[in-house]
mmCIF file of C-alpha atoms in Angstrom:
data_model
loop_
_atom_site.group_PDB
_atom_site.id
_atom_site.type_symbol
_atom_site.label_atom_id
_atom_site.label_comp_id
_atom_site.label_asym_id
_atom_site.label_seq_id
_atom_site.Cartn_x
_atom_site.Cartn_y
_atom_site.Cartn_z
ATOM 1 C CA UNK A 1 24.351 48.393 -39.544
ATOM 2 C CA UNK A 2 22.551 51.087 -37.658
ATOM 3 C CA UNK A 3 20.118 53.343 -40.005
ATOM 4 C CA UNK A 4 18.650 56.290 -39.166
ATOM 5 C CA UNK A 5 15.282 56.025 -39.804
ATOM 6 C CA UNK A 6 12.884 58.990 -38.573
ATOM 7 C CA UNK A 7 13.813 62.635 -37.004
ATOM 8 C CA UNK A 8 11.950 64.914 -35.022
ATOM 9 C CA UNK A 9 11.966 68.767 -33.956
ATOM 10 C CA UNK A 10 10.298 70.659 -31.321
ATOM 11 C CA UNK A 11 10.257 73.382 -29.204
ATOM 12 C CA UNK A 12 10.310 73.067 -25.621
ATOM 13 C CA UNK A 13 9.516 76.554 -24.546
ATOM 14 C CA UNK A 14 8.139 76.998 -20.902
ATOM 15 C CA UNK A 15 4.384 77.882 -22.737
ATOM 16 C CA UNK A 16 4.550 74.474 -23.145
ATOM 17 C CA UNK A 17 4.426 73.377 -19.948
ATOM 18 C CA UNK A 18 2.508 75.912 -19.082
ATOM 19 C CA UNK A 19 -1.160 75.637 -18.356
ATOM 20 C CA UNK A 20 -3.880 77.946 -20.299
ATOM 21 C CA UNK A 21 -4.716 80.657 -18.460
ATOM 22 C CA UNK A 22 -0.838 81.175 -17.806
ATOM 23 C CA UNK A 23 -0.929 81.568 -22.143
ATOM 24 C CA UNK A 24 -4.012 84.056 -21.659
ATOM 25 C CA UNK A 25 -3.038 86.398 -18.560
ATOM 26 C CA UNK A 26 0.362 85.143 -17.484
ATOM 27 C CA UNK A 27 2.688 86.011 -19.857
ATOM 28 C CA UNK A 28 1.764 89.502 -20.339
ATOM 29 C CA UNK A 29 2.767 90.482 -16.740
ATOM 30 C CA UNK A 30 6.085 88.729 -16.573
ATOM 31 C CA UNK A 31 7.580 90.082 -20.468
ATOM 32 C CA UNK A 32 7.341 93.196 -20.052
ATOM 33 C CA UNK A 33 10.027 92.361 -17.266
ATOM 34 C CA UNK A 34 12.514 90.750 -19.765
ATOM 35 C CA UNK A 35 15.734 91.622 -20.144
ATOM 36 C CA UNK A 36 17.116 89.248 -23.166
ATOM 37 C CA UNK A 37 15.337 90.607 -25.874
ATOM 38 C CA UNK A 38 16.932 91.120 -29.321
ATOM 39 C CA UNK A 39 15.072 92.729 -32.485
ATOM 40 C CA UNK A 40 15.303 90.527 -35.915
ATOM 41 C CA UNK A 41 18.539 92.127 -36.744
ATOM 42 C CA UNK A 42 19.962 90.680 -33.623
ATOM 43 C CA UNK A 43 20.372 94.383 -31.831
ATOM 44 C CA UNK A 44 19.848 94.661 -28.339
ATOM 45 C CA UNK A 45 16.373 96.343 -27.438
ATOM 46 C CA UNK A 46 13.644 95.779 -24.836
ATOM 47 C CA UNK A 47 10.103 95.638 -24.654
ATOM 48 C CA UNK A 48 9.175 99.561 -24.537
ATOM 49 C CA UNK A 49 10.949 99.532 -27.979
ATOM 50 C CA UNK A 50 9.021 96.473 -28.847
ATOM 51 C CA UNK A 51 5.864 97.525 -28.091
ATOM 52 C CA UNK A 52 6.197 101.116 -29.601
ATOM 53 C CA UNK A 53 7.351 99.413 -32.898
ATOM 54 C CA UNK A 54 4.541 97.174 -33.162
ATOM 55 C CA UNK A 55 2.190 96.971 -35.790
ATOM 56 C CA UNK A 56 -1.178 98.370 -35.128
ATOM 57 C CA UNK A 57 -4.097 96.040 -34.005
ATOM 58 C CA UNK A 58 -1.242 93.780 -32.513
ATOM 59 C CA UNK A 59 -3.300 93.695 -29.370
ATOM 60 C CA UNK A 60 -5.935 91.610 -31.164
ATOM 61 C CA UNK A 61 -3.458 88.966 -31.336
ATOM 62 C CA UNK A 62 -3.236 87.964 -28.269
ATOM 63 C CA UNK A 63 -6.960 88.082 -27.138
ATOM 64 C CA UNK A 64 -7.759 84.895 -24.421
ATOM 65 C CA UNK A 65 -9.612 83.982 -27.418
ATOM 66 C CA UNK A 66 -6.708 83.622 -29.503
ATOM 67 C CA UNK A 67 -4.266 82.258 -27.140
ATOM 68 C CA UNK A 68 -6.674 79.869 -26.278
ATOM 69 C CA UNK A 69 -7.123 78.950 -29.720
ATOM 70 C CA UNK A 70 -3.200 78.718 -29.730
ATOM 71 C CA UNK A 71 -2.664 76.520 -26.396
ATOM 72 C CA UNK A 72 -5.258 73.871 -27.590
ATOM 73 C CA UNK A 73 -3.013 73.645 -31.211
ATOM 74 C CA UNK A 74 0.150 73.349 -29.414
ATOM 75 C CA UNK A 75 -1.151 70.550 -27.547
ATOM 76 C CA UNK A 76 -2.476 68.454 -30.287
ATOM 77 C CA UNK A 77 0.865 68.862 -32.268
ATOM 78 C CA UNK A 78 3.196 67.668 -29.516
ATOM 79 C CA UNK A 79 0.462 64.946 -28.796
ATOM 80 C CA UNK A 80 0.459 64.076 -32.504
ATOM 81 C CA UNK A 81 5.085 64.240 -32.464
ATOM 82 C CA UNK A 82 4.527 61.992 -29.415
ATOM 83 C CA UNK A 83 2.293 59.708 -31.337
ATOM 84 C CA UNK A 84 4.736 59.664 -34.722
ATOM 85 C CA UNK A 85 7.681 59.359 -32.082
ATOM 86 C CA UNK A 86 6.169 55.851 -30.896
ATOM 87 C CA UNK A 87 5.312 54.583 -34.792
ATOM 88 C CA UNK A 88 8.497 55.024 -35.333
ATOM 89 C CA UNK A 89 10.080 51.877 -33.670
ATOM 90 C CA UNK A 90 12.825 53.429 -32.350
ATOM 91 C CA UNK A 91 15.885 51.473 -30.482
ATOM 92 C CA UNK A 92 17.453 54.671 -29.539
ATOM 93 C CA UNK A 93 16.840 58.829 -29.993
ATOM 94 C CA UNK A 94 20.012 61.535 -29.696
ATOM 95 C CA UNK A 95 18.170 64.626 -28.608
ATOM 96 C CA UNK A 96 19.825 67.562 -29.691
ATOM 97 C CA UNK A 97 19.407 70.065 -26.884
ATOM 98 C CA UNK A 98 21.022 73.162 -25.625
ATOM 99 C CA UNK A 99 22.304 73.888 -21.808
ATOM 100 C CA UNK A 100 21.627 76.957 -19.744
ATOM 101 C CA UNK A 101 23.484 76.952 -16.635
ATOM 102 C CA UNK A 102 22.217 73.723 -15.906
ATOM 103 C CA UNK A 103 24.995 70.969 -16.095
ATOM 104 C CA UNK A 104 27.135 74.115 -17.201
ATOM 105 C CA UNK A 105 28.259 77.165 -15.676
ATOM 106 C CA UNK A 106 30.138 80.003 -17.522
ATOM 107 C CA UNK A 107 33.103 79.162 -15.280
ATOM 108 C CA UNK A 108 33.403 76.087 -17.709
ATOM 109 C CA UNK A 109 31.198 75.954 -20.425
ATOM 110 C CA UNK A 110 31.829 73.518 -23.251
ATOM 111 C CA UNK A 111 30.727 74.533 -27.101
ATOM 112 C CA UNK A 112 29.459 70.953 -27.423
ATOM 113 C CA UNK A 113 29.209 67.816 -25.295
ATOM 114 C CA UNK A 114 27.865 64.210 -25.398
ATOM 115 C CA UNK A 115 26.681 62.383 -22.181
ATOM 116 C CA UNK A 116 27.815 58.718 -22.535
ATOM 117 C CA UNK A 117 26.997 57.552 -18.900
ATOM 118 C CA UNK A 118 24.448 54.304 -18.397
ATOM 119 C CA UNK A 119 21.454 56.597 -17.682
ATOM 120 C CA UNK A 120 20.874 60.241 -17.011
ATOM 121 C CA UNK A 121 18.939 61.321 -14.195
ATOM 122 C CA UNK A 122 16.019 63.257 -13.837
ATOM 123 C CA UNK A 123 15.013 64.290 -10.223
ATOM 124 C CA UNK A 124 11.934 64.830 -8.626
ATOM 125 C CA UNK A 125 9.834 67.984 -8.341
ATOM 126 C CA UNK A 126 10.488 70.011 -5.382
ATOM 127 C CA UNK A 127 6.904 70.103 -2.904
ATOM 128 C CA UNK A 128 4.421 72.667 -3.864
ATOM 129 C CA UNK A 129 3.581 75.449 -1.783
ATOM 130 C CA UNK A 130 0.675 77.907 -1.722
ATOM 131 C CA UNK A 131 2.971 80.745 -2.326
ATOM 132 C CA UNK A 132 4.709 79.101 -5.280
ATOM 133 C CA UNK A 133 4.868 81.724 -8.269
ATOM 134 C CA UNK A 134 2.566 79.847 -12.127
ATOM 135 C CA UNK A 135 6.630 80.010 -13.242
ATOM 136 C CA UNK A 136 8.168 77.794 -10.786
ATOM 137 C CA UNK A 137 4.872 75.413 -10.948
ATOM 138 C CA UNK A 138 5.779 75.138 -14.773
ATOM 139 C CA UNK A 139 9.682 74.541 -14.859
ATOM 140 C CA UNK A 140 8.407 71.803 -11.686
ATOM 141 C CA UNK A 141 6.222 69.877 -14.442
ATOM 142 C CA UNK A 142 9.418 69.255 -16.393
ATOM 143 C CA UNK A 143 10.577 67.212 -12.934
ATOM 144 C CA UNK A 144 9.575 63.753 -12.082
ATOM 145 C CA UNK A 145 5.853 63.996 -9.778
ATOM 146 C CA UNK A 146 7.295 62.115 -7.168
ATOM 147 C CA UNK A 147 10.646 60.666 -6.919
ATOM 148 C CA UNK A 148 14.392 60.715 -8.973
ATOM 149 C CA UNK A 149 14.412 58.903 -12.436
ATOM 150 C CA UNK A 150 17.135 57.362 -14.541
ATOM 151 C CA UNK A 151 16.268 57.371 -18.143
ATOM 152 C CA UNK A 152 18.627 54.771 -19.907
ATOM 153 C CA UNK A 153 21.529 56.065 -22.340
ATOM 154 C CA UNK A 154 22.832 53.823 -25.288
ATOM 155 C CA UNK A 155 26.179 54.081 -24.014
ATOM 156 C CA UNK A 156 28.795 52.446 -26.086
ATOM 157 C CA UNK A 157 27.088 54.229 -29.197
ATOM 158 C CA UNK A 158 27.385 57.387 -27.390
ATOM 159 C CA UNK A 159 31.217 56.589 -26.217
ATOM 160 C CA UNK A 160 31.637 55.900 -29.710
ATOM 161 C CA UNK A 161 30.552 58.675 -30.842
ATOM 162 C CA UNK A 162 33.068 60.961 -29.040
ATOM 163 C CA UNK A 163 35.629 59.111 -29.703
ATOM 164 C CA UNK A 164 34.923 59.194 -33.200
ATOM 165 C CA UNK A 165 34.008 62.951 -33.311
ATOM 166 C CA UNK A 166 37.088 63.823 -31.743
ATOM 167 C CA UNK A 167 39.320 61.879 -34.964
ATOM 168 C CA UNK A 168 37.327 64.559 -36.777
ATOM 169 C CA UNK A 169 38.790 67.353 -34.993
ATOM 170 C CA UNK A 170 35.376 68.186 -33.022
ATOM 171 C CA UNK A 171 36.224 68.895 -29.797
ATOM 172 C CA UNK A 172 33.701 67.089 -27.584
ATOM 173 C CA UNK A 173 33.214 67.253 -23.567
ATOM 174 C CA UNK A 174 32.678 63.769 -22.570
ATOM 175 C CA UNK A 175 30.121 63.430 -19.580
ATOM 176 C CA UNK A 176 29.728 59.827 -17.806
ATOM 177 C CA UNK A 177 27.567 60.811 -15.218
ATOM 178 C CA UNK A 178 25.977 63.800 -12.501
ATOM 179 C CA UNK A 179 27.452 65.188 -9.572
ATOM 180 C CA UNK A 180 24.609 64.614 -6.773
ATOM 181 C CA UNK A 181 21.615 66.649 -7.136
ATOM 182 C CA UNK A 182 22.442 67.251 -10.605
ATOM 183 C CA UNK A 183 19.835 66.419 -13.349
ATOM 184 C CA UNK A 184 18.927 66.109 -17.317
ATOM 185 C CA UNK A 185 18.487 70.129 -18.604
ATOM 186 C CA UNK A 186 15.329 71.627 -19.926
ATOM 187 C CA UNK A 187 16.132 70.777 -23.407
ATOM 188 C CA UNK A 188 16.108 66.717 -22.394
ATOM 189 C CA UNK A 189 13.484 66.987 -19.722
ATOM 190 C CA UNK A 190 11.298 68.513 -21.988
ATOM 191 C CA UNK A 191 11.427 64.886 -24.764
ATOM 192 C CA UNK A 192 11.119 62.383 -21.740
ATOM 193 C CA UNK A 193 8.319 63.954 -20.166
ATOM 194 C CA UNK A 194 5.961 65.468 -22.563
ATOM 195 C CA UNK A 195 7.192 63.334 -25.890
ATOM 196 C CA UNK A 196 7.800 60.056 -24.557
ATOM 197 C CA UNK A 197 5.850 60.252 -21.503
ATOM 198 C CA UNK A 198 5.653 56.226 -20.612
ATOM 199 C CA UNK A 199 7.482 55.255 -24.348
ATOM 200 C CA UNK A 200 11.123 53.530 -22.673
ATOM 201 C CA UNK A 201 13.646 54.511 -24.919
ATOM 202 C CA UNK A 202 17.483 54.782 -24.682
ATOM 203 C CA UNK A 203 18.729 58.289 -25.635
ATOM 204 C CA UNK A 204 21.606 59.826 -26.406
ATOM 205 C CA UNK A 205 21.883 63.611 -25.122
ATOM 206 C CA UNK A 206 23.669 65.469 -27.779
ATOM 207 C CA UNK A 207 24.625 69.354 -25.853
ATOM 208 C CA UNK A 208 25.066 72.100 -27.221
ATOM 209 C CA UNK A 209 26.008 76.309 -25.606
ATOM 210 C CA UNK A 210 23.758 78.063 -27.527
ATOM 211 C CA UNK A 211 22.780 80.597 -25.158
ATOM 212 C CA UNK A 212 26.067 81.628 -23.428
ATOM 213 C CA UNK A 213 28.646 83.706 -25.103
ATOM 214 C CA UNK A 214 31.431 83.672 -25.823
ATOM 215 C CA UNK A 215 31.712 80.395 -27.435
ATOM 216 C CA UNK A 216 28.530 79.007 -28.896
ATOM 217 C CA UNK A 217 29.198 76.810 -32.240
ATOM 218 C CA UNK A 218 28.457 78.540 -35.505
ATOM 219 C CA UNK A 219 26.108 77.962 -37.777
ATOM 220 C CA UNK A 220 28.592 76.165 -40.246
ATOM 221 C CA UNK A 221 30.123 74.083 -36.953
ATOM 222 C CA UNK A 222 26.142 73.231 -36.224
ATOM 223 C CA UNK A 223 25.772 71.749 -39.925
ATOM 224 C CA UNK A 224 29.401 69.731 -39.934
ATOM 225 C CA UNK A 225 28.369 68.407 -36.803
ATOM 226 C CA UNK A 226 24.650 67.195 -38.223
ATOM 227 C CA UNK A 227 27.001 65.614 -41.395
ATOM 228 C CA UNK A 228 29.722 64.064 -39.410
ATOM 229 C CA UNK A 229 26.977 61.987 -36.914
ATOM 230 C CA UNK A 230 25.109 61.226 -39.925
ATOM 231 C CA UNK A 231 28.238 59.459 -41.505
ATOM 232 C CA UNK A 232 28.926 57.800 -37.912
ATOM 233 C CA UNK A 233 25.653 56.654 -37.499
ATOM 234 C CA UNK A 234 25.572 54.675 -40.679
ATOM 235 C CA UNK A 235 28.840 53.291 -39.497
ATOM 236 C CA UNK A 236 27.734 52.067 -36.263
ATOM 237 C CA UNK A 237 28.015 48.157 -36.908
ATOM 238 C CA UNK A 238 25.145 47.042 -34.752
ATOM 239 C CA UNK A 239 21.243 46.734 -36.381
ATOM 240 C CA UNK A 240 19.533 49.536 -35.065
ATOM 241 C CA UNK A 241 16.783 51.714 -35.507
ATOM 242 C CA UNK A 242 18.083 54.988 -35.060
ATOM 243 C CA UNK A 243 16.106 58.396 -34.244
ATOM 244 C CA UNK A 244 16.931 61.652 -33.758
ATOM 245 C CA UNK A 245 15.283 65.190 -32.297
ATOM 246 C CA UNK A 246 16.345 68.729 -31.982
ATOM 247 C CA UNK A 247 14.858 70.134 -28.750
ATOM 248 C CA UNK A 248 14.441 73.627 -28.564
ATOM 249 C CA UNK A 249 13.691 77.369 -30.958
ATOM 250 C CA UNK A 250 12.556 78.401 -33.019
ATOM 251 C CA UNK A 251 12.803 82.353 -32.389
ATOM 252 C CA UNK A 252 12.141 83.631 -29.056
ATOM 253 C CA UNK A 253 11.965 86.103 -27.229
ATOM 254 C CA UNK A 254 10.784 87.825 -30.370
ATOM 255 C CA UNK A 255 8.695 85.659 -32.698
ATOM 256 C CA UNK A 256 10.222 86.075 -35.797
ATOM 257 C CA UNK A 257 8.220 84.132 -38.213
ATOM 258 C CA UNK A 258 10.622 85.306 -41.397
ATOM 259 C CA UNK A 259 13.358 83.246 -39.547
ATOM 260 C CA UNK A 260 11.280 80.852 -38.473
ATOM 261 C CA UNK A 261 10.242 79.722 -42.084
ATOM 262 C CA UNK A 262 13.530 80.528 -43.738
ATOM 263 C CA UNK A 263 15.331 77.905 -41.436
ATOM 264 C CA UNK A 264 12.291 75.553 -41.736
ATOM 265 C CA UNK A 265 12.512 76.113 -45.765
ATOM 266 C CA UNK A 266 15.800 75.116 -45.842
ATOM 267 C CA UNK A 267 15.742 72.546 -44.326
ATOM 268 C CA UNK A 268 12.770 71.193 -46.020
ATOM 269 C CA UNK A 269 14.751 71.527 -49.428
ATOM 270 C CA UNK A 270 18.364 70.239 -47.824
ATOM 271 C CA UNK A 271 19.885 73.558 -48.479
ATOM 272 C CA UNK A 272 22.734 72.794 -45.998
ATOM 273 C CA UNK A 273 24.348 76.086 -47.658
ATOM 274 C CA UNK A 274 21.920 78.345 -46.305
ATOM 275 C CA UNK A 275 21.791 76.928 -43.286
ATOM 276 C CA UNK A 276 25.333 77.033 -42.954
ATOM 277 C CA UNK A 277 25.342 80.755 -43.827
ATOM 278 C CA UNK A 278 22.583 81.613 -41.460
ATOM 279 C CA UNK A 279 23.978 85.348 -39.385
ATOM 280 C CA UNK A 280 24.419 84.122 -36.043
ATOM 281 C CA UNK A 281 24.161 87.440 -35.303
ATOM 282 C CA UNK A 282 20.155 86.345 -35.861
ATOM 283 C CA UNK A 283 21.119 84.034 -33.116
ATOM 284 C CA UNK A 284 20.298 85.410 -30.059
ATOM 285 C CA UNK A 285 18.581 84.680 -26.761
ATOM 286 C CA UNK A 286 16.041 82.174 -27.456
ATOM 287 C CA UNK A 287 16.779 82.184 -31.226
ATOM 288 C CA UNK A 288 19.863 80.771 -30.429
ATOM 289 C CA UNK A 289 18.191 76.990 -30.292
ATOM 290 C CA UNK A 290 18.050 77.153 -33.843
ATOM 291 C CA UNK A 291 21.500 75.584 -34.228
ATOM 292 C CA UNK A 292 19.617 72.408 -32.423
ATOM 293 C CA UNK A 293 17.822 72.478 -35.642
ATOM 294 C CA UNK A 294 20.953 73.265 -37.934
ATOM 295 C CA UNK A 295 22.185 69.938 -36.615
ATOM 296 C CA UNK A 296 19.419 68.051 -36.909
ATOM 297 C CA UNK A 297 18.486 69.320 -40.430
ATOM 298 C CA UNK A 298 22.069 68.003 -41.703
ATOM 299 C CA UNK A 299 21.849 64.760 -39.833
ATOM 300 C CA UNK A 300 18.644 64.062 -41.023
ATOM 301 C CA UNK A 301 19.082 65.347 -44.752
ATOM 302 C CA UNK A 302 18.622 61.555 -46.422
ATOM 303 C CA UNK A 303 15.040 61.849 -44.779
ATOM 304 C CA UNK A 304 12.017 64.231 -45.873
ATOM 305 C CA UNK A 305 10.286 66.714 -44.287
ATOM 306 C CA UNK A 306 6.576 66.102 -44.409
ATOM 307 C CA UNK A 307 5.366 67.332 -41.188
ATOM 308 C CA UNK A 308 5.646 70.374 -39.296
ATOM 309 C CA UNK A 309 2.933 72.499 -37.704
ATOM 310 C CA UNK A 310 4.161 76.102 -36.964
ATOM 311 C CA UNK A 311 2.261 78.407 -34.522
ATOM 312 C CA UNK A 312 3.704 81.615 -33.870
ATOM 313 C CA UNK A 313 3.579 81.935 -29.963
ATOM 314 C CA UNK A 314 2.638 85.612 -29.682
ATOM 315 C CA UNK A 315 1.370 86.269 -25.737
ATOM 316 C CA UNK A 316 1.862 90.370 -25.728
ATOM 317 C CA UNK A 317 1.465 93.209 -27.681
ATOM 318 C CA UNK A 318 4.909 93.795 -28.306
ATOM 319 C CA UNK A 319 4.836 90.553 -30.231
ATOM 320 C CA UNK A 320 6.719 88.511 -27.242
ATOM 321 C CA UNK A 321 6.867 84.930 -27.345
ATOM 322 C CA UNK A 322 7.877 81.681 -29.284
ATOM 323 C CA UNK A 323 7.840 80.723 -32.516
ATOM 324 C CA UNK A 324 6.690 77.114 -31.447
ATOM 325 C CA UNK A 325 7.702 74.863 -33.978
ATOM 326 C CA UNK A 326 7.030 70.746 -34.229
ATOM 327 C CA UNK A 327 7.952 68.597 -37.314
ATOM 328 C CA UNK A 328 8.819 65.393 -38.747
ATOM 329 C CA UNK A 329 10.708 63.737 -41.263
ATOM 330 C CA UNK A 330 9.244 61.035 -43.057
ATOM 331 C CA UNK A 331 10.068 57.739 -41.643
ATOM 332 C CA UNK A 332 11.488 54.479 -42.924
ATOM 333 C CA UNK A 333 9.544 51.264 -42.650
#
């Protein structure tokens, strides 16, 4: 029987693909420019209001010194995640990741969806130009250097699972493949190039609207989902060493570190309750790749947390940024 056997989380912000001197100068000139920020009651504001309400010495925060300090920590956990990832002896991974407007559109924008086709594509960056913006030269590092690439998909597990799903009254978009000059989004980009790198592995991309309203699964819909693919897995006849990763979160565009460690917290202690209850209201913008987490938390829940390293991303002084987040759950020999 199949067995899940280790689990993973991550952000996949753009700071981290990002290089170091975007972290120290970069950042500051393109937030103030925002226009999705939300403050931690999950009220519209923007960064005037942000900056006015900040705490004083906020600026010393977010010195080159300190961001530098920051960059060279974030680096060393996802190099350590991509290390654990590999130990783990993995046959497959489901990486829980959210779409924005990338295989989706908000003409037709699915709550949740499972790709089931042989592989899924990644394509290659577009040619670099002198005039290209440090932004564009970022989101190009999620792309293949040089040509198209089709990662491999456990397929009849992932069929499976929507079948399955679907007898339990989730309502599941099936995908089998890309339209040309479609590829993976951000959210699966982000775990074959920076967390497997070279490590082959067949995936399974779990999708979830987290970003888009109107329709973006709640909280408690986040945590059945986590249960019910837990319960599938373990029924999956075939011996197999099962993984799993939430990509994405934790609060961004304004690091909330109280949010960040409650959903961390209960998660560490299984409190599927709480996460269940979390105000999805607290859900917004960036935030709202928490419920990546909410799913993985409950999936994983047989597992224990031991490892997570939890910077918070702070690049203004309005307190901008990512709470960058990177754990894992212990793993079974």
């Amino acid at each position: 029987m199949a067995q899940l056997v280790a689990a993973f989380g991550s952000s996949h912000s753009i700071m981290l693909v990002s290089q170091r001197e975007d972290w120290q100068h970069h950042f500051k000139l393109i937030d103030p420019k925002n226009a999705h920020y939300y403050d931690k009651q999950g009220n519209k504001t923007d960064y005037a209001a942000l900056l006015a309400a900040a705490p004083p010495g906020s600026e010393a925060m977010v010195t080159p010194q300190r961001m530098s300090e920051r960059y060279d920590a974030a680096e060393a956990a996802m190099d350590q995640l991509h290390e654990r990832i590999k130990a783990a002896r993995l046959d497959l991974l489901l990486i829980v990741g959210d779409d924005q407007t990338e295989l989706f559109h908000t003409s037709n924008n699915p709550a949740i969806a499972i790709y089931y086709g042989a592989t899924i594509r990644n394509t290659a960056r577009e040619p670099a130009s002198p005039s290209d913006s440090w932004v564009k030269s970022a989101r190009m590092w999620r792309h293949e250097p040089e040509q198209d690439r089709d990662y491999p998909v456990k397929q009849d597990l992932a069929e499976w699972l929507i079948r399955q799903l679907c007898e339990r009254d989730f309502d599941i978009t099936a995908m089998d493949g890309l339209t040309p000059g479609q590829f993976e989004g951000h959210a699966f980009q982000f775990v074959h190039r920076r967390l497997l790198k070279d490590h082959e592995l067949p995936v399974i991309p779990v999708i979830l609207n987290t970003f888009d309203p109107p329709n973006q699964p709640t909280p408690r819909r986040c945590v059945a989902l986590g249960k019910a693919l837990r319960e599938l897995i373990a029924a999956w006849p075939e011996d197999l060493r099962v993984g799993v990763i939430a990509s994405g979160g934790l609060s961004h565009f304004v690091v909330d570190e109280a949010l960040d460690w409650q959903v961390l917290d209960a998660i560490r202690n299984k409190d599927s309750a709480a996460l269940a209850a979390l105000d999805p209201k607290l859900l917004q913008a960036g935030s709202s790749e928490i419920r990546n987490w909410l799913v993985v938390g409950e999936l994983a829940r047989d597992l224990d947390l031991d490892w997570v390293e939890y910077l918070p991303g702070y690049r203004t002084p309005a307190l901008t940024g990512t709470g960058l987040a990177f754990a894992a759950w212990k793993p079974l020999a």
